[in-house]
Amino acid sequence: MSRTQELERKAKELTPERIAYLDGLAERASKAAAIFRSYTQEQADAITRAMVIAALPEARRLAQMAVEETTIGVLEDKVMKNQVAAEFVWNAIKGKRTVGAISEDQVAEPIGLILSLTPITNPTSTVIFKCLVAAKTANTLIISAHSRAHRCANAAAKLLYEAGLAAGAPEDFITWIENPTREDTLYLMKHPLVQLIDATGGRGMVKVAYSSGKPAMGVGSGNTATYVHKTANIDMAVVDIITSKTFDNGVICASEGTLLIDEEIYDKVLARFRELGGHVASPEEREKLQSIMVDPGTCAVHPMAVGRGAL
């Protein structure tokens, strides 16, 4: 039985009460979408700006909640990610026309209700920027957070919802699943009122989103491979790689997972890593790390090792 078939089987086992709850979320968010569709660019911008202003002073609180709930990452880095997801995203989109006529021959039409999956690695920052983008384009969201990060993710969604509501957004333009499960998510993926699936998370759930029969956008795990060419500026390359890999303990999708180094500079690159505080593991140490970090059943990194600092 495939992963999708297994989830579909479990989704059919949802209780009538749970189905009624999920249907209620979709119905309220869909009604909000019908109202939001009539908003002007100026109204959408005012709502989005109010959400940014609300998010910035709460960046540290939300980061603290994320670290405590997930035990993943670095507090200070998560604070920065929350700030970037609010202020930097706003600065990038604030001048863009996203509602109504945007040129002589182009009109921006809201898609409606979006089911938005958010990950354990970046739980609050992902919610912040997805909510801002939805408000800027006059769309509505149901947030389906990772089950091990739903408290902090839903707190971020609630914060932005209340700020947007106070600025004139329609009631229920942002909603979220309390105590979400994979079965809840799959049920809503198939819901007739959901118009788009926006999935950020593990490979399996992203694949299910693409197989749902609905329009879907997905971002899964990264594990980026980086090639250090023999002509590279070694000092700059090593500093950039260390900075990227250590930021929030490497949970960003674009964080380097593998280094490919030209033989001519291999020894120089490793020496520079050592000089800047990097540790090159011996064969014995690699064996120990593998036994702790890799799940022998899946040959993937064990969840308990993701985003944890070295002891």
Coordinates of C-alpha atoms in Angstrom, one line a residue:
M1 CA 0.0 0.0 0.0
S2 CA 1.4 3.4 -1.0
R3 CA 1.8 6.3 1.5
T4 CA -1.0 8.2 -0.2
Q5 CA -3.3 5.1 -0.1
E6 CA -2.5 4.6 3.6
L7 CA -3.3 8.3 4.4
E8 CA -6.6 8.0 2.4
R9 CA -7.5 4.9 4.4
K10 CA -6.9 6.7 7.7
A11 CA -8.7 9.9 6.5
K12 CA -11.8 7.7 6.1
E13 CA -11.5 6.8 9.7
L14 CA -11.9 10.4 11.0
T15 CA -14.8 10.7 13.4
P16 CA -18.0 12.5 12.4
E17 CA -17.2 15.2 14.9
R18 CA -13.7 15.7 13.4
I19 CA -15.1 15.9 9.9
A20 CA -17.7 18.4 11.0
Y21 CA -14.9 20.5 12.6
L22 CA -12.8 20.4 9.4
D23 CA -15.9 21.2 7.2
G24 CA -16.6 24.1 9.4
L25 CA -13.1 25.5 9.0
A26 CA -13.4 25.2 5.2
E27 CA -16.8 26.7 5.1
R28 CA -15.9 29.8 7.2
A29 CA -12.7 30.4 5.3
S30 CA -14.5 30.0 1.9
K31 CA -17.1 32.6 3.0
A32 CA -14.3 34.9 3.9
A33 CA -12.7 34.4 0.5
A34 CA -15.9 35.4 -1.2
I35 CA -15.9 38.7 0.8
F36 CA -12.1 39.3 0.5
R37 CA -12.4 39.0 -3.3
S38 CA -14.2 42.4 -3.4
Y39 CA -11.4 44.3 -1.5
T40 CA -9.3 46.9 -3.2
Q41 CA -5.5 47.0 -3.5
E42 CA -5.4 49.7 -0.8
Q43 CA -7.5 47.7 1.6
A44 CA -5.3 44.6 1.0
D45 CA -2.2 46.6 1.5
A46 CA -3.4 48.2 4.8
I47 CA -4.3 44.8 6.2
T48 CA -1.0 43.3 5.2
R49 CA 1.0 46.2 6.7
A50 CA -0.9 45.9 10.0
M51 CA 0.0 42.2 10.1
V52 CA 3.7 43.1 9.6
I53 CA 3.6 45.7 12.4
A54 CA 2.1 43.1 14.7
A55 CA 4.6 40.4 13.9
L56 CA 7.8 42.3 14.4
P57 CA 7.6 42.9 18.2
E58 CA 6.5 39.3 18.7
A59 CA 9.5 37.8 16.7
R60 CA 11.3 36.7 19.8
R61 CA 8.3 35.3 21.6
L62 CA 7.3 33.2 18.6
A63 CA 10.9 32.0 18.2
Q64 CA 11.1 31.0 21.8
M65 CA 7.8 29.1 21.4
A66 CA 9.2 27.3 18.4
V67 CA 12.4 26.2 20.0
E68 CA 10.6 25.0 23.2
E69 CA 8.0 23.1 21.3
T70 CA 10.2 21.5 18.6
T71 CA 13.6 21.4 20.3
I72 CA 15.0 22.3 16.9
G73 CA 17.3 25.2 15.9
V74 CA 18.8 28.3 17.5
L75 CA 16.7 30.9 19.3
E76 CA 18.5 33.9 18.0
D77 CA 18.4 32.7 14.4
K78 CA 14.7 31.9 14.6
V79 CA 14.2 35.5 15.8
M80 CA 15.9 36.7 12.7
K81 CA 13.9 34.4 10.5
N82 CA 10.7 35.8 11.9
Q83 CA 11.9 39.3 11.3
V84 CA 12.9 38.5 7.7
A85 CA 9.6 36.8 7.1
A86 CA 7.8 39.9 8.2
E87 CA 9.8 43.0 7.3
F88 CA 11.8 41.8 4.4
V89 CA 8.9 40.1 2.8
W90 CA 6.8 43.3 3.2
N91 CA 9.5 45.4 1.7
A92 CA 9.6 43.1 -1.3
I93 CA 5.9 43.0 -2.0
K94 CA 4.5 46.3 -0.7
G95 CA 4.8 48.2 -4.0
K96 CA 3.4 45.4 -6.2
R97 CA -0.1 45.4 -7.5
T98 CA -1.8 42.1 -6.6
V99 CA -5.5 42.9 -6.6
G100 CA -7.7 44.0 -9.5
A101 CA -6.2 45.6 -12.6
I102 CA -2.4 45.5 -12.6
S103 CA -1.8 46.7 -16.1
E104 CA -3.8 47.6 -19.3
D105 CA -4.3 43.9 -20.1
Q106 CA -3.8 42.1 -16.8
V107 CA -6.1 41.5 -13.9
A108 CA -5.1 39.8 -10.6
E109 CA -7.8 37.4 -9.6
P110 CA -7.7 35.8 -6.1
I111 CA -7.8 32.0 -6.2
G112 CA -9.8 31.8 -3.0
L113 CA -9.2 29.3 -0.1
I114 CA -5.7 27.9 0.2
L115 CA -4.7 25.0 2.4
S116 CA -1.3 25.8 3.7
L117 CA 1.0 23.2 5.1
T118 CA 3.8 24.4 7.3
P119 CA 7.0 22.6 8.6
I120 CA 8.6 21.7 11.9
T121 CA 11.9 23.3 10.9
N122 CA 10.6 26.9 10.3
P123 CA 7.2 26.8 11.9
T124 CA 6.5 30.5 12.8
S125 CA 8.5 32.3 10.0
T126 CA 6.7 30.1 7.4
V127 CA 3.3 31.0 8.8
I128 CA 4.2 34.7 8.9
F129 CA 5.2 35.0 5.2
K130 CA 2.4 32.8 4.0
C131 CA -0.2 34.8 5.8
L132 CA 1.3 38.1 4.5
V133 CA 1.3 36.8 0.9
A134 CA -2.3 35.6 1.2
A135 CA -3.5 38.9 2.6
K136 CA -1.6 40.9 0.0
T137 CA -3.4 38.9 -2.7
A138 CA -6.8 38.8 -1.0
N139 CA -6.8 35.1 -0.5
T140 CA -7.7 33.1 2.6
L141 CA -5.8 30.4 4.4
I142 CA -6.3 27.3 6.5
I143 CA -3.0 26.6 8.3
S144 CA -2.2 22.9 8.7
A145 CA 1.0 22.9 10.9
H146 CA 3.3 20.0 11.6
S147 CA 1.9 18.1 14.5
R148 CA 5.1 18.7 16.6
A149 CA 5.0 22.5 15.9
H150 CA 1.3 23.3 15.8
R151 CA 1.2 25.4 19.0
C152 CA 3.8 27.9 17.9
A153 CA 2.6 27.9 14.3
N154 CA -1.0 28.5 15.4
A155 CA 0.1 31.2 17.8
A156 CA 1.7 33.0 14.9
A157 CA -1.4 32.6 12.7
K158 CA -3.7 33.9 15.5
L159 CA -1.4 36.9 16.0
L160 CA -1.6 37.9 12.3
Y161 CA -5.3 37.1 12.1
E162 CA -6.2 39.4 14.9
A163 CA -4.0 42.2 13.5
G164 CA -5.6 41.8 10.0
L165 CA -9.1 41.6 11.4
A166 CA -8.5 44.9 13.3
A167 CA -7.4 46.4 10.1
G168 CA -10.6 45.4 8.2
A169 CA -10.0 41.9 6.9
P170 CA -13.0 39.6 6.8
E171 CA -13.7 37.3 9.7
D172 CA -12.0 33.9 9.3
F173 CA -9.7 35.0 6.5
I174 CA -7.0 33.1 8.4
T175 CA -7.9 29.9 10.2
W176 CA -5.9 27.0 11.6
I177 CA -6.3 23.4 12.6
E178 CA -6.2 22.7 16.3
N179 CA -4.2 19.5 17.1
P180 CA -3.6 18.7 13.4
T181 CA -3.0 15.2 12.1
R182 CA -1.9 14.0 8.7
E183 CA -5.4 12.6 8.3
D184 CA -6.9 16.1 8.8
T185 CA -4.6 17.5 6.2
L186 CA -5.4 14.8 3.6
Y187 CA -9.1 15.3 4.2
L188 CA -8.8 19.0 3.5
M189 CA -6.6 18.4 0.5
K190 CA -9.7 16.6 -1.0
H191 CA -12.2 19.2 0.2
P192 CA -14.3 20.7 -2.6
L193 CA -13.9 24.2 -1.1
V194 CA -10.1 24.2 -1.1
Q195 CA -8.8 25.8 -4.3
L196 CA -5.1 25.5 -3.9
I197 CA -2.6 23.5 -1.7
D198 CA 0.6 25.3 -0.6
A199 CA 2.8 22.6 1.0
T200 CA 6.0 23.2 2.8
G201 CA 7.3 20.2 4.6
G202 CA 8.6 16.7 4.3
R203 CA 8.9 14.9 0.9
G204 CA 6.1 12.5 1.6
M205 CA 3.5 15.2 2.4
V206 CA 4.6 17.3 -0.6
K207 CA 4.2 14.3 -2.9
V208 CA 0.7 13.7 -1.5
A209 CA -0.2 17.4 -2.2
Y210 CA 0.9 17.0 -5.8
S211 CA -1.2 13.8 -6.1
S212 CA -4.3 15.3 -4.6
G213 CA -5.9 16.4 -7.9
K214 CA -5.9 20.0 -6.8
P215 CA -3.5 22.8 -8.0
A216 CA -0.5 22.6 -5.7
M217 CA 2.8 24.3 -4.9
G218 CA 5.3 22.3 -2.9
V219 CA 8.7 22.8 -1.2
G220 CA 10.3 19.7 0.4
S221 CA 13.6 19.0 2.0
G222 CA 16.7 20.6 0.5
N223 CA 20.1 19.1 1.4
T224 CA 21.9 21.2 -1.1
A225 CA 25.0 20.0 -2.7
T226 CA 27.8 22.7 -3.1
Y227 CA 30.7 22.5 -5.5
V228 CA 33.9 24.3 -4.5
H229 CA 35.8 24.8 -7.8
K230 CA 39.6 25.0 -7.8
T231 CA 39.4 28.7 -8.8
A232 CA 37.2 29.6 -5.8
N233 CA 38.2 32.1 -3.2
I234 CA 38.7 29.5 -0.5
D235 CA 38.5 31.9 2.5
M236 CA 35.2 33.3 1.2
A237 CA 33.8 29.9 0.3
V238 CA 34.5 28.4 3.7
V239 CA 33.1 31.3 5.6
D240 CA 30.0 31.3 3.5
I241 CA 29.5 27.6 4.0
I242 CA 30.0 27.7 7.7
T243 CA 27.7 30.6 8.1
S244 CA 25.0 28.9 6.1
K245 CA 25.3 25.5 7.7
T246 CA 25.4 26.8 11.3
F247 CA 22.5 29.2 10.9
D248 CA 19.6 27.7 12.9
N249 CA 21.6 24.5 13.1
G250 CA 21.3 23.9 9.3
V251 CA 17.5 23.4 9.1
I252 CA 17.1 25.9 6.2
C253 CA 16.3 24.0 3.0
A254 CA 19.2 25.8 1.2
S255 CA 21.7 24.9 3.9
E256 CA 24.6 22.9 2.5
G257 CA 24.2 19.1 2.9
T258 CA 27.1 17.9 0.7
L259 CA 30.4 19.5 -0.4
L260 CA 32.1 18.6 -3.6
I261 CA 35.7 19.9 -3.6
D262 CA 38.2 19.9 -6.5
E263 CA 41.1 17.6 -5.7
E264 CA 43.6 20.5 -6.3
I265 CA 42.3 22.5 -3.4
Y266 CA 40.8 19.7 -1.2
D267 CA 43.5 19.8 1.5
K268 CA 43.5 23.6 1.6
V269 CA 39.7 23.7 2.0
L270 CA 39.7 21.2 4.9
A271 CA 42.6 23.0 6.6
R272 CA 40.6 26.3 6.4
F273 CA 37.5 24.6 7.9
R274 CA 39.7 23.4 10.8
E275 CA 41.2 26.9 11.3
L276 CA 37.7 28.4 11.5
G277 CA 36.4 26.0 14.1
G278 CA 35.2 23.2 11.9
H279 CA 35.8 19.5 12.9
V280 CA 36.8 16.9 10.3
A281 CA 35.6 13.6 11.6
S282 CA 37.9 10.6 11.7
P283 CA 36.6 7.2 10.2
E284 CA 35.8 6.1 13.8
E285 CA 33.9 9.2 14.5
R286 CA 32.0 8.9 11.3
E287 CA 30.9 5.4 12.3
K288 CA 29.7 6.7 15.7
L289 CA 27.8 9.7 14.1
Q290 CA 26.2 7.4 11.6
S291 CA 24.9 5.0 14.3
I292 CA 23.3 8.0 16.1
M293 CA 22.1 10.2 13.3
V294 CA 20.9 7.8 10.6
D295 CA 17.8 5.8 10.9
P296 CA 18.8 2.3 9.7
G297 CA 15.2 1.5 8.6
T298 CA 14.9 4.5 6.2
C299 CA 18.5 5.4 5.6
A300 CA 17.5 9.0 6.3
V301 CA 18.6 11.3 9.1
H302 CA 17.0 10.4 12.3
P303 CA 14.4 13.0 13.4
M304 CA 16.0 13.3 16.8
A305 CA 19.3 14.6 15.2
V306 CA 17.7 17.3 13.0
G307 CA 18.5 20.8 14.0
R308 CA 20.3 19.9 17.2
G309 CA 23.6 21.5 18.3
A310 CA 26.7 19.4 18.7
L311 CA 27.4 18.5 22.3

